[in-house]
Coordinates of C-alpha atoms in Angstrom, one line a residue:
X1472 CA -40.2 -99.2 145.0
X1473 CA -38.9 -102.5 146.8
X1474 CA -38.5 -104.2 143.3
X1475 CA -36.1 -101.3 142.0
X1476 CA -34.4 -100.4 145.4
X1477 CA -34.0 -103.7 147.2
X1478 CA -32.3 -102.0 150.3
X1479 CA -36.1 -101.2 151.1
X1480 CA -36.9 -104.9 151.3
X1481 CA -33.9 -106.3 153.3
X1482 CA -33.5 -103.1 155.3
X1483 CA -36.9 -103.8 157.0
X1484 CA -35.7 -107.0 158.6
X1485 CA -32.1 -105.8 159.5
X1486 CA -31.3 -106.5 163.0
X1487 CA -28.3 -106.4 165.4
X1488 CA -27.0 -110.0 164.5
X1489 CA -26.9 -109.0 160.9
X1490 CA -25.3 -105.7 161.9
X1491 CA -22.6 -107.5 163.8
X1492 CA -21.8 -109.9 161.0
X1493 CA -21.8 -107.3 158.4
X1494 CA -19.4 -105.1 160.5
X1495 CA -16.9 -108.0 160.9
X1496 CA -17.0 -108.6 157.2
X1497 CA -16.5 -105.1 156.2
X1498 CA -13.6 -104.9 158.7
X1499 CA -11.9 -107.9 156.9
X1500 CA -12.8 -106.9 153.3
X1501 CA -11.6 -103.2 154.0
X1502 CA -8.4 -104.4 155.2
X1503 CA -8.0 -106.6 152.1
X1504 CA -9.3 -104.1 149.7
X1505 CA -6.7 -101.3 150.4
X1506 CA -3.7 -102.9 148.9
X1507 CA -5.8 -104.8 146.4
X1508 CA -7.4 -101.8 145.0
X1509 CA -4.1 -100.0 144.8
X1510 CA -2.6 -102.9 142.9
X1511 CA -5.6 -103.0 140.5
X1512 CA -5.3 -99.2 139.9
X1513 CA -1.6 -99.7 138.7
X1514 CA -2.6 -102.5 136.5
X1515 CA -5.0 -100.2 134.8
X1516 CA -2.4 -97.7 134.4
X1517 CA -3.9 -95.3 136.7
X1518 CA -2.7 -93.6 140.0
X1519 CA -2.9 -96.0 143.0
X1520 CA -5.4 -93.8 144.7
X1521 CA -7.9 -94.3 141.8
X1522 CA -8.4 -97.9 143.0
X1523 CA -9.5 -96.7 146.3
X1524 CA -11.6 -94.1 144.8
X1525 CA -13.3 -97.0 142.5
X1526 CA -14.0 -98.8 145.8
X1527 CA -16.1 -96.2 147.8
X1528 CA -18.9 -94.7 145.8
X1529 CA -19.5 -97.8 143.7
X1530 CA -19.9 -100.0 146.7
X1531 CA -22.5 -97.7 148.3
X1532 CA -24.6 -97.4 145.1
X1533 CA -24.5 -101.2 144.7
X1534 CA -25.7 -101.8 148.3
X1535 CA -28.6 -99.7 147.5
X1536 CA -29.6 -101.0 144.0
X1537 CA -28.0 -104.7 144.0
X1538 CA -29.6 -107.7 145.0
X1539 CA -26.7 -110.0 146.1
X1540 CA -26.1 -110.2 149.7
X1541 CA -22.3 -111.2 149.4
X1542 CA -21.2 -109.6 146.2
X1543 CA -18.4 -107.1 146.6
X1544 CA -18.1 -104.5 143.9
X1545 CA -14.9 -102.6 142.9
X1546 CA -11.9 -102.9 140.7
X1547 CA -11.0 -106.4 139.5
X1548 CA -7.9 -107.8 137.6
X1549 CA -9.7 -108.6 134.3
X1550 CA -11.6 -105.3 134.0
X1551 CA -8.4 -103.4 135.1
X1552 CA -6.4 -105.0 132.3
X1553 CA -9.3 -104.4 129.7
X1554 CA -9.3 -100.9 130.8
X1555 CA -5.7 -100.4 130.2
X1556 CA -5.9 -102.1 126.8
X1557 CA -8.9 -99.9 125.8
X1558 CA -7.4 -96.6 126.6
X1559 CA -3.8 -97.2 126.2
X1560 CA -3.9 -96.3 122.6
X1561 CA -5.9 -93.3 123.0
X1562 CA -3.7 -91.4 125.6
X1563 CA -0.5 -91.9 127.3
X1564 CA -0.3 -93.5 130.7
X1565 CA 0.0 -90.9 133.6
X1566 CA -1.5 -88.0 131.7
X1567 CA -4.9 -86.2 132.3
X1568 CA -6.3 -87.5 129.1
X1569 CA -5.6 -91.2 130.1
X1570 CA -7.6 -90.5 133.4
X1571 CA -10.4 -88.8 131.6
X1572 CA -10.6 -91.7 129.3
X1573 CA -10.8 -94.2 132.3
X1574 CA -13.8 -92.1 133.8
X1575 CA -15.5 -91.9 130.4
X1576 CA -15.1 -95.8 129.9
X1577 CA -16.7 -96.2 133.3
X1578 CA -19.6 -93.9 132.5
X1579 CA -20.3 -95.6 129.3
X1580 CA -20.2 -99.1 130.8
X1581 CA -22.5 -97.8 133.4
X1582 CA -24.9 -96.5 130.9
X1583 CA -24.8 -99.6 129.0
X1584 CA -25.6 -101.8 132.0
X1585 CA -28.3 -99.6 133.1
X1586 CA -30.0 -99.8 129.7
X1587 CA -29.6 -103.6 129.7
X1588 CA -31.2 -103.8 133.1
X1589 CA -34.2 -101.3 132.0
X1590 CA -34.8 -103.6 128.9
X1591 CA -34.8 -106.7 131.1
X1592 CA -31.8 -108.3 129.5
X1593 CA -30.6 -110.0 132.6
X1594 CA -32.0 -113.3 131.0
X1595 CA -28.6 -113.5 129.3
X1596 CA -27.3 -115.0 132.7
X1597 CA -29.7 -118.0 132.2
X1598 CA -27.4 -119.1 129.5
X1599 CA -24.7 -120.0 132.0
X1600 CA -25.7 -123.4 133.3
X1601 CA -24.9 -124.2 136.9
X1602 CA -22.4 -126.9 136.0
X1603 CA -20.5 -124.4 133.6
X1604 CA -20.7 -121.7 136.5
X1605 CA -19.2 -124.3 138.9
X1606 CA -16.4 -125.1 136.3
X1607 CA -15.6 -121.5 135.9
X1608 CA -15.6 -120.7 139.6
X1609 CA -13.3 -123.7 140.1
X1610 CA -10.9 -122.6 137.6
X1611 CA -10.9 -119.1 138.4
X1612 CA -10.2 -120.0 142.0
X1613 CA -7.3 -122.1 141.2
X1614 CA -5.8 -119.1 139.0
X1615 CA -6.3 -116.5 141.5
X1616 CA -4.8 -119.0 144.3
X1617 CA -1.7 -119.5 141.9
X1618 CA -1.3 -115.8 141.1
X1619 CA -1.1 -115.1 144.8
X1620 CA 1.9 -117.5 145.3
X1621 CA 4.2 -114.8 144.1
X1622 CA 3.4 -112.8 147.1
X1623 CA 3.8 -115.9 149.5
X1624 CA 7.5 -116.5 147.9
X1625 CA 8.2 -112.8 147.7
X1626 CA 9.1 -112.9 143.9
X1627 CA 8.0 -111.2 140.7
X1628 CA 5.8 -113.3 138.5
X1629 CA 3.0 -112.8 136.1
X1630 CA 0.6 -114.4 133.6
X1631 CA -3.1 -114.3 132.8
X1632 CA -3.6 -118.1 132.7
X1633 CA -2.4 -121.0 134.8
X1634 CA 0.3 -122.2 132.5
X1635 CA 2.0 -118.6 132.3
X1636 CA 1.7 -118.1 136.0
X1637 CA 3.3 -121.3 136.8
X1638 CA 6.1 -120.9 134.2
X1639 CA 6.8 -117.5 135.7
X1640 CA 6.8 -118.8 139.1
X1641 CA 9.2 -121.5 138.2
X1642 CA 11.5 -119.2 136.5
X1643 CA 11.6 -116.8 139.5
X1644 CA 11.7 -119.5 142.2
X1645 CA 15.5 -119.1 143.0
X1646 CA 14.8 -115.4 144.0
X1647 CA 12.3 -116.6 146.8
X1648 CA 12.7 -114.4 149.9
X1649 CA 13.0 -116.8 153.1
X1650 CA 11.5 -114.3 155.3
X1651 CA 8.4 -113.6 153.1
X1652 CA 8.1 -117.3 152.8
X1653 CA 8.0 -117.8 156.5
X1654 CA 5.4 -115.0 156.8
X1655 CA 3.2 -116.3 153.9
X1656 CA 3.2 -119.9 155.1
X1657 CA 2.3 -119.1 158.8
X1658 CA -0.4 -116.8 157.7
X1659 CA -1.7 -119.5 155.4
X1660 CA -1.4 -122.2 158.0
X1661 CA -3.1 -120.0 160.6
X1662 CA -5.9 -119.0 158.4
X1663 CA -6.6 -122.6 157.5
X1664 CA -6.7 -123.5 161.1
X1665 CA -8.9 -120.5 161.9
X1666 CA -11.3 -122.0 159.2
X1667 CA -11.4 -125.4 160.4
X1668 CA -10.1 -125.7 164.1
X1669 CA -10.6 -122.4 165.9
X1670 CA -14.3 -122.5 166.6
X1671 CA -14.4 -126.1 167.9
X1672 CA -11.4 -125.0 170.1
X1673 CA -13.2 -122.0 171.4
X1674 CA -16.2 -124.1 172.2
X1675 CA -14.3 -126.5 174.3
X1676 CA -12.7 -123.6 176.2
X1677 CA -16.3 -122.7 177.3
X1678 CA -17.1 -119.8 174.9
X1679 CA -20.6 -119.4 173.8
X1680 CA -21.6 -120.2 170.0
X1681 CA -22.0 -116.8 169.1
X1682 CA -18.8 -115.5 170.5
X1683 CA -16.8 -118.4 169.1
X1684 CA -18.3 -117.7 165.6
X1685 CA -17.3 -113.8 166.0
X1686 CA -13.9 -114.6 167.0
X1687 CA -13.5 -117.3 164.2
X1688 CA -14.6 -114.8 161.5
X1689 CA -12.2 -112.2 163.0
X1690 CA -9.2 -114.7 162.5
X1691 CA -7.9 -112.9 159.3
X1692 CA -7.9 -109.5 161.3
X1693 CA -5.6 -111.3 163.7
X1694 CA -3.3 -112.4 161.1
X1695 CA -3.0 -108.9 159.4
X1696 CA -2.5 -107.2 162.9
X1697 CA 0.0 -109.8 163.9
X1698 CA 2.1 -109.8 160.8
X1699 CA 1.9 -106.0 160.3
X1700 CA 3.4 -105.6 164.0
X1701 CA 6.2 -108.1 163.2
X1702 CA 7.1 -106.4 159.9
X1703 CA 7.2 -102.9 161.8
X1704 CA 8.8 -104.1 165.1
X1705 CA 11.4 -106.5 163.5
X1706 CA 12.2 -104.1 160.6
X1707 CA 11.6 -106.9 158.1
X1708 CA 11.0 -104.6 155.3
X1709 CA 14.8 -104.0 155.3
X1710 CA 15.0 -107.7 154.8
X1711 CA 13.2 -107.7 151.3
X1712 CA 9.7 -108.2 152.8
X1713 CA 7.4 -106.5 150.4
X1714 CA 4.9 -104.1 152.1
X1715 CA 1.8 -102.0 151.1
X1716 CA 3.8 -98.8 151.6
X1717 CA 2.6 -95.2 151.5
X1718 CA -0.8 -94.4 150.1
X1719 CA -2.0 -90.7 149.6
X1720 CA -4.7 -89.4 152.1
X1721 CA -7.7 -88.1 150.5
X1722 CA -11.5 -88.4 149.9
X1723 CA -12.7 -89.4 146.3
X1724 CA -13.0 -85.9 144.4
X1725 CA -16.0 -85.2 142.3
X1726 CA -14.9 -85.6 138.6
X1727 CA -16.4 -85.2 135.1
X1728 CA -16.1 -87.7 132.3
X1729 CA -15.2 -86.4 128.7
X1730 CA -18.3 -86.9 126.5
X1731 CA -16.8 -85.6 123.2
X1732 CA -18.1 -87.7 120.3
X1733 CA -14.8 -88.8 119.1
X1734 CA -13.8 -90.4 122.5
X1735 CA -17.1 -92.0 122.8
X1736 CA -16.9 -93.5 119.4
X1737 CA -13.5 -95.0 120.3
X1738 CA -14.6 -96.5 123.6
X1739 CA -18.0 -97.9 122.6
X1740 CA -16.7 -101.5 121.6
X1741 CA -14.5 -101.8 124.7
X1742 CA -17.2 -100.4 126.9
X1743 CA -19.7 -103.0 125.4
X1744 CA -17.1 -106.0 126.1
X1745 CA -16.3 -104.7 129.6
X1746 CA -20.0 -104.3 130.4
X1747 CA -20.8 -108.0 129.1
X1748 CA -17.8 -109.7 130.6
X1749 CA -18.1 -107.9 133.8
X1750 CA -21.7 -108.8 134.1
X1751 CA -21.3 -112.3 133.3
X1752 CA -18.3 -112.5 135.9
X1753 CA -20.3 -110.8 138.4
X1754 CA -23.7 -112.6 138.1
X1755 CA -21.8 -116.0 138.0
X1756 CA -20.1 -115.2 141.3
X1757 CA -23.4 -113.7 142.8
X1758 CA -25.5 -116.7 141.8
X1759 CA -22.9 -119.2 143.1
X1760 CA -22.5 -117.4 146.5
X1761 CA -26.4 -117.1 146.8
X1762 CA -26.9 -120.6 145.9
X1763 CA -24.8 -121.7 148.9
X1764 CA -27.4 -119.6 151.3
X1765 CA -30.4 -120.8 149.4
X1766 CA -30.9 -117.1 148.3
X1767 CA -31.6 -115.6 144.7
X1768 CA -30.2 -112.7 142.7
X1769 CA -32.4 -110.7 140.2
X1770 CA -30.2 -110.5 137.0
X1771 CA -32.2 -107.4 135.8
X1772 CA -31.7 -105.7 139.0
X1773 CA -28.1 -106.7 139.0
X1774 CA -27.6 -105.0 135.8
X1775 CA -29.0 -101.7 137.4
X1776 CA -26.8 -102.1 140.3
X1777 CA -23.7 -102.6 138.6
X1778 CA -24.6 -99.8 136.1
X1779 CA -25.1 -97.4 139.0
X1780 CA -21.8 -98.5 140.5
X1781 CA -20.0 -97.8 137.4
X1782 CA -21.5 -94.3 137.0
X1783 CA -20.6 -93.7 140.6
X1784 CA -17.0 -94.6 139.6
X1785 CA -17.1 -92.2 136.7
X1786 CA -18.0 -89.2 138.8
X1787 CA -15.8 -90.0 141.9
X1788 CA -12.3 -90.4 140.3
X1789 CA -12.7 -94.2 139.6
X1790 CA -12.7 -96.5 136.5
X1791 CA -14.9 -99.4 135.5
X1792 CA -15.7 -101.8 138.3
X1793 CA -17.8 -105.1 138.6
X1794 CA -18.3 -107.7 141.2
X1795 CA -14.9 -109.2 142.3
X1796 CA -14.4 -113.0 142.7
X1797 CA -11.8 -112.8 145.4
X1798 CA -13.3 -110.0 147.6
X1799 CA -16.9 -111.4 147.0
X1800 CA -15.5 -114.8 148.5
X1801 CA -13.8 -113.0 151.5
X1802 CA -17.0 -111.1 152.0
X1803 CA -19.0 -114.3 152.0
X1804 CA -16.4 -116.2 154.1
X1805 CA -16.3 -113.5 156.6
X1806 CA -20.1 -113.8 157.3
X1807 CA -21.7 -110.9 155.4
X1808 CA -25.3 -111.3 155.5
X1809 CA -26.6 -108.0 153.5
X1810 CA -25.3 -105.5 151.1
X1811 CA -25.0 -103.2 154.1
X1812 CA -21.6 -105.0 154.6
X1813 CA -20.6 -103.4 151.3
X1814 CA -21.7 -100.0 152.7
X1815 CA -19.7 -100.4 155.9
X1816 CA -16.8 -101.3 153.7
X1817 CA -17.1 -98.2 151.7
X1818 CA -17.2 -96.2 154.9
X1819 CA -14.0 -98.1 156.2
X1820 CA -12.4 -97.4 152.8
X1821 CA -13.2 -93.6 153.1
X1822 CA -11.8 -93.4 156.7
X1823 CA -8.7 -95.3 155.6
X1824 CA -8.3 -93.1 152.5
X1825 CA -8.4 -89.9 154.6
X1826 CA -6.7 -90.9 157.8
X1827 CA -5.7 -94.5 158.3
X1828 CA -3.6 -95.5 155.4
X1829 CA -0.3 -95.0 157.5
X1830 CA -1.4 -98.0 159.6
X1831 CA -1.1 -100.4 156.7
X1832 CA 2.2 -99.2 155.5
X1833 CA 4.1 -102.1 157.0
X1834 CA 1.2 -104.6 156.1
X1835 CA 3.0 -107.5 154.2
X1836 CA 1.6 -108.4 150.9
X1837 CA 2.1 -112.2 151.8
X1838 CA -0.5 -112.1 154.6
X1839 CA -3.1 -110.5 152.0
X1840 CA -2.2 -113.2 149.6
X1841 CA -2.8 -115.9 152.1
X1842 CA -6.3 -114.5 153.1
X1843 CA -7.2 -114.7 149.2
X1844 CA -5.8 -118.3 148.8
X1845 CA -7.6 -119.7 151.8
X1846 CA -11.0 -118.1 150.8
X1847 CA -11.0 -118.9 147.0
X1848 CA -9.9 -122.5 147.7
X1849 CA -13.1 -123.1 149.4
X1850 CA -14.9 -122.6 146.1
X1851 CA -12.7 -125.0 144.2
X1852 CA -15.0 -128.0 143.6
X1853 CA -13.7 -130.8 141.4
X1854 CA -16.5 -133.0 142.7
X1855 CA -18.7 -131.3 140.0
X1856 CA -16.8 -133.4 137.4
X1857 CA -17.7 -136.7 139.0
X1858 CA -21.1 -135.5 139.5
X1859 CA -21.6 -134.3 135.9
X1860 CA -19.9 -137.5 134.5
X1861 CA -22.5 -139.7 136.4
X1862 CA -25.4 -137.7 135.5
X1863 CA -24.8 -136.3 132.0
X1864 CA -21.7 -136.9 129.6
X1865 CA -22.8 -133.6 127.8
X1866 CA -22.6 -131.7 131.1
X1867 CA -19.3 -133.2 132.0
X1868 CA -17.7 -132.2 128.6
X1869 CA -19.1 -128.6 129.0
X1870 CA -17.7 -128.4 132.7
X1871 CA -14.3 -129.9 131.7
X1872 CA -14.0 -127.6 128.7
X1873 CA -14.9 -124.6 130.7
X1874 CA -12.2 -125.4 133.4
X1875 CA -9.5 -126.3 130.9
X1876 CA -10.2 -123.2 128.7
X1877 CA -10.3 -121.0 131.8
X1878 CA -7.0 -122.5 133.2
X1879 CA -5.3 -122.5 129.8
X1880 CA -6.4 -119.4 128.2
X1881 CA -7.6 -117.1 131.0
X1882 CA -10.8 -115.8 132.8
X1883 CA -12.2 -113.9 129.6
X1884 CA -11.9 -116.9 127.5
X1885 CA -13.4 -119.1 130.3
X1886 CA -16.5 -116.8 130.7
X1887 CA -17.0 -116.6 126.9
X1888 CA -16.7 -120.4 126.6
X1889 CA -18.9 -120.9 129.5
X1890 CA -21.6 -118.9 127.7
X1891 CA -21.0 -120.5 124.3
X1892 CA -21.1 -124.0 125.8
X1893 CA -24.3 -123.4 127.8
X1894 CA -26.1 -122.2 124.8
X1895 CA -24.6 -125.1 122.8
X1896 CA -26.0 -127.6 125.4
X1897 CA -29.3 -126.2 125.3
X1898 CA -29.6 -126.1 121.4
X1899 CA -28.2 -129.7 121.3
X1900 CA -30.8 -131.0 123.8
X1901 CA -33.8 -129.2 122.5
X1902 CA -33.0 -129.9 118.7
X1903 CA -33.7 -133.5 119.3
X1904 CA -36.7 -133.6 121.6
X1905 CA -38.0 -136.7 123.1
X1906 CA -40.9 -138.1 121.2
X1907 CA -42.8 -141.0 122.6
X1908 CA -45.4 -143.1 120.9
X1909 CA -48.3 -143.5 123.5
X1910 CA -51.0 -145.9 124.1
X1911 CA -53.9 -146.3 126.6
X1912 CA -53.2 -147.8 129.9
X1913 CA -56.1 -150.4 130.5
X1914 CA -59.1 -149.4 132.7
X1915 CA -57.9 -145.7 132.7
X1916 CA -58.0 -142.6 130.4
X1917 CA -54.2 -142.2 130.8
X1918 CA -51.8 -142.6 127.9
X1919 CA -48.1 -143.6 128.4
X1920 CA -45.0 -144.7 126.4
X1921 CA -45.7 -148.0 124.7
X1922 CA -41.9 -148.9 125.4
X1923 CA -42.3 -148.4 129.2
X1924 CA -46.0 -149.6 129.9
X1925 CA -48.5 -152.3 128.9
X1926 CA -51.0 -150.3 126.8
X1927 CA -53.6 -150.6 124.3
X1928 CA -52.9 -149.3 120.7
X1929 CA -54.7 -149.1 117.4
X1930 CA -52.5 -149.9 114.4
X1931 CA -54.6 -147.5 112.4
X1932 CA -53.9 -144.7 114.7
X1933 CA -50.4 -143.3 115.5
X1934 CA -50.4 -141.4 118.8
X1935 CA -47.2 -139.4 119.6
X1936 CA -46.4 -137.1 122.6
X1937 CA -43.8 -134.4 121.8
X1938 CA -42.2 -133.6 125.1
X1939 CA -40.7 -130.1 124.2
X1940 CA -41.7 -126.8 122.9
X1941 CA -41.4 -126.6 119.0
X1942 CA -39.0 -123.9 117.6
X1943 CA -36.7 -123.6 114.5
X1944 CA -34.1 -125.9 116.0
X1945 CA -36.2 -129.1 116.4
X1946 CA -38.9 -128.6 113.7
X1947 CA -37.2 -130.5 111.0
X1948 CA -36.5 -133.4 113.5
X1949 CA -40.2 -133.7 114.1
X1950 CA -40.9 -133.8 110.3
X1951 CA -38.4 -136.6 109.8
X1952 CA -39.8 -138.6 112.8
X1953 CA -43.3 -138.4 111.7
X1954 CA -42.7 -139.3 108.0
X1955 CA -40.3 -142.2 109.0
X1956 CA -42.9 -143.6 111.2
X1957 CA -45.9 -143.4 108.9
X1958 CA -44.0 -144.6 105.8
X1959 CA -43.1 -148.0 107.6
X1960 CA -46.6 -148.9 108.6
X1961 CA -49.3 -149.0 105.9
X1962 CA -52.2 -149.4 108.1
X1963 CA -51.8 -145.9 109.6
X1964 CA -54.9 -143.7 109.0
X1965 CA -54.7 -141.1 111.6
X1966 CA -51.9 -139.2 113.3
X1967 CA -52.4 -137.7 116.7
X1968 CA -50.0 -135.3 118.2
X1969 CA -50.3 -135.2 122.0
X1970 CA -49.4 -131.6 122.8
X1971 CA -49.6 -131.3 126.5
X1972 CA -45.9 -130.7 126.8
X1973 CA -45.6 -128.0 124.1
X1974 CA -45.4 -124.5 125.5
X1975 CA -44.6 -122.6 122.6
X1976 CA -44.6 -123.1 118.5
X1977 CA -42.5 -120.6 116.7
X1978 CA -43.0 -119.6 112.9
X1979 CA -40.6 -122.2 111.6
X1980 CA -42.3 -124.9 113.6
X1981 CA -45.6 -123.9 112.4
X1982 CA -44.3 -124.2 108.8
X1983 CA -43.2 -127.6 109.7
X1984 CA -46.7 -128.6 111.0
X1985 CA -48.2 -127.3 107.8
X1986 CA -45.7 -129.3 105.7
X1987 CA -46.5 -132.4 107.9
X1988 CA -50.2 -131.8 107.6
X1989 CA -49.9 -131.3 103.7
X1990 CA -47.9 -134.4 103.1
X1991 CA -50.0 -136.7 105.4
X1992 CA -53.0 -135.4 103.5
X1993 CA -51.5 -136.5 100.3
X1994 CA -50.9 -140.0 101.7
X1995 CA -54.4 -140.2 102.8
X1996 CA -53.6 -139.8 106.3
X1997 CA -55.4 -137.3 108.7
X1998 CA -53.5 -135.2 111.2
X1999 CA -55.0 -134.4 114.7
X2000 CA -54.0 -132.5 117.7
X2001 CA -54.9 -133.0 121.3
X2002 CA -54.4 -131.3 124.7
X2003 CA -53.3 -128.2 123.0
X2004 CA -52.4 -125.4 125.8
X2005 CA -54.5 -122.1 125.6
X2006 CA -51.5 -119.8 124.8
X2007 CA -50.5 -122.4 122.0
X2008 CA -53.9 -122.5 120.6
X2009 CA -54.0 -118.7 120.4
X2010 CA -51.0 -118.6 118.3
X2011 CA -52.4 -121.3 116.0
X2012 CA -55.4 -119.3 115.5
X2013 CA -53.6 -116.4 114.2
X2014 CA -52.8 -118.3 110.9
X2015 CA -54.7 -120.6 108.6
X2016 CA -53.1 -123.9 110.0
X2017 CA -56.2 -124.9 111.9
X2018 CA -58.3 -124.1 108.8
X2019 CA -56.2 -126.4 106.5
X2020 CA -55.8 -129.0 109.1
X2021 CA -57.0 -132.4 107.6
X2022 CA -58.2 -133.7 111.0
X2023 CA -59.5 -132.2 114.4
X2024 CA -58.3 -130.8 117.5
X2025 CA -59.4 -132.7 120.6
X2026 CA -59.7 -131.8 124.1
X2027 CA -58.1 -134.7 125.4
X2028 CA -56.1 -137.7 124.1
X2029 CA -58.8 -140.2 125.3
X2030 CA -61.5 -138.3 123.5
X2031 CA -59.3 -138.4 120.4
X2032 CA -58.8 -142.1 120.6
X2033 CA -62.5 -142.7 121.5
X2034 CA -63.5 -140.9 118.2
X2035 CA -61.0 -142.3 116.0
X2036 CA -60.3 -145.8 117.0
X2037 CA -62.1 -148.5 115.2
X2038 CA -61.4 -151.0 118.0
X2039 CA -64.2 -152.1 120.4
X2040 CA -63.2 -150.9 123.9
X2041 CA -59.5 -150.6 122.9
X2042 CA -59.0 -154.6 123.6
X2043 CA -57.5 -156.2 120.6
X2044 CA -54.0 -155.0 120.3
X2045 CA -51.8 -155.0 123.6
X2046 CA -48.1 -155.2 123.2
X2047 CA -44.9 -154.6 125.5
X2048 CA -41.6 -153.5 124.3
X2049 CA -38.4 -154.1 126.3
X2050 CA -36.6 -151.3 124.7
X2051 CA -36.7 -148.0 126.8
X2052 CA -36.1 -144.6 125.3

């Protein structure tokens, strides 16, 4: 049961320290989520309270079934926009049909995610390489930070990519509200100082490490309280400072989606897109945050957790949700240790939705923007460009392309580009596997690359080691290599393929091996295999390749050379090449 309900696992070791950290994180995230959820609901074309409803039951369900310790589930900008686009042509904004379509879209997305989890399709996340994920997170952090500048300046601005956001900001810059800018700059500066300087200052004052850590994590709460009281006491809303305002007071209602065949058909494709893009975005954030604490997330179980969260949203007045980048960063940054922080956040949001919303009436949007900016900038990592450039030019190109596409065309294109580039990198690398010609290391039974070591070889025996599994993308490359090598040397009578690094041979590769065997046989050359792994041998036995093999299958490379070489004790030919592959 622990495998499918992770709360049973981490719940066993839950202690007071984790409780304290989770409660602090929940308070901070709750304060941030109230206005953010309202804004995302409006972005989706739904009533403001729908954002709160979509942030309560889904968070609790994810806390039970999810595996990420820091991921915060709820409404996000991308999914909100996709929701509006999906149901905008089906029903008119503000009508009951529009709200029902949103519920149905959430239910369909949840069902799709659950099915993907049941059928173990979480491996799709493996197609996102870590450098590409880092590039996507970096670009997304920049876009989110830039999008929050409008709240710092107190102006209207919009855009789904960095270029549009910057153009909009510059256009409306003359409309900057000085009072709002003052609040935003002071809050941002204070939060940066809290992040870097508060804990050392408290330690110098004599506070213990634990108390200093708690007060440091509560820094954003202080900023929220101070700016809220300032706006209320000085009547700054009358000076144009934008505030959260009034929010309806009620708990999430029980709702029923519309499962009519016509509506399901119209929403199927949007539901699939929202599910896939939401999962990729969520798992990218979850894996990045988990890596920072040397933790792991289970992609298959994440699908189940996100599926349960969306189904919960469908039956409690919400709309499609996923793991949010900004709120997850704030949750992580505030010190959340377990998914219980999400459950506490849901409780806090429920209390706020029922009774506490008047307290955030005067909360300035600039303070919330400052909290998000300080949090997301911590994940902006341009060093990945230097690291990837030094290590692999192909990785560098993938990271740079992901960053540029995300910044220039938006998060959705960036996520899609990341997946495509990761798959492309994999295919590129494995389509040209490293093939080494090997020889015997003197006085041993080990074989090594003739270009790297002084080894003994036999001109009549070509011994090659394939350092990659064989499949459709690289099978032809192996054919070309073998034929190109044997044609240039007339003395070759035997070809031995050392298969110690081959873990899989698909049907296309098997057909290539059959072609190699047939053509070598016509040239009077025998093909042999050595060190074939058990699972690979089992696959080969299912066909007639071994029956038609012109040579033999040897247990070890040394045995093959011992049986096939005509040289006495492998002495005569020793050569060294300076070229290193």
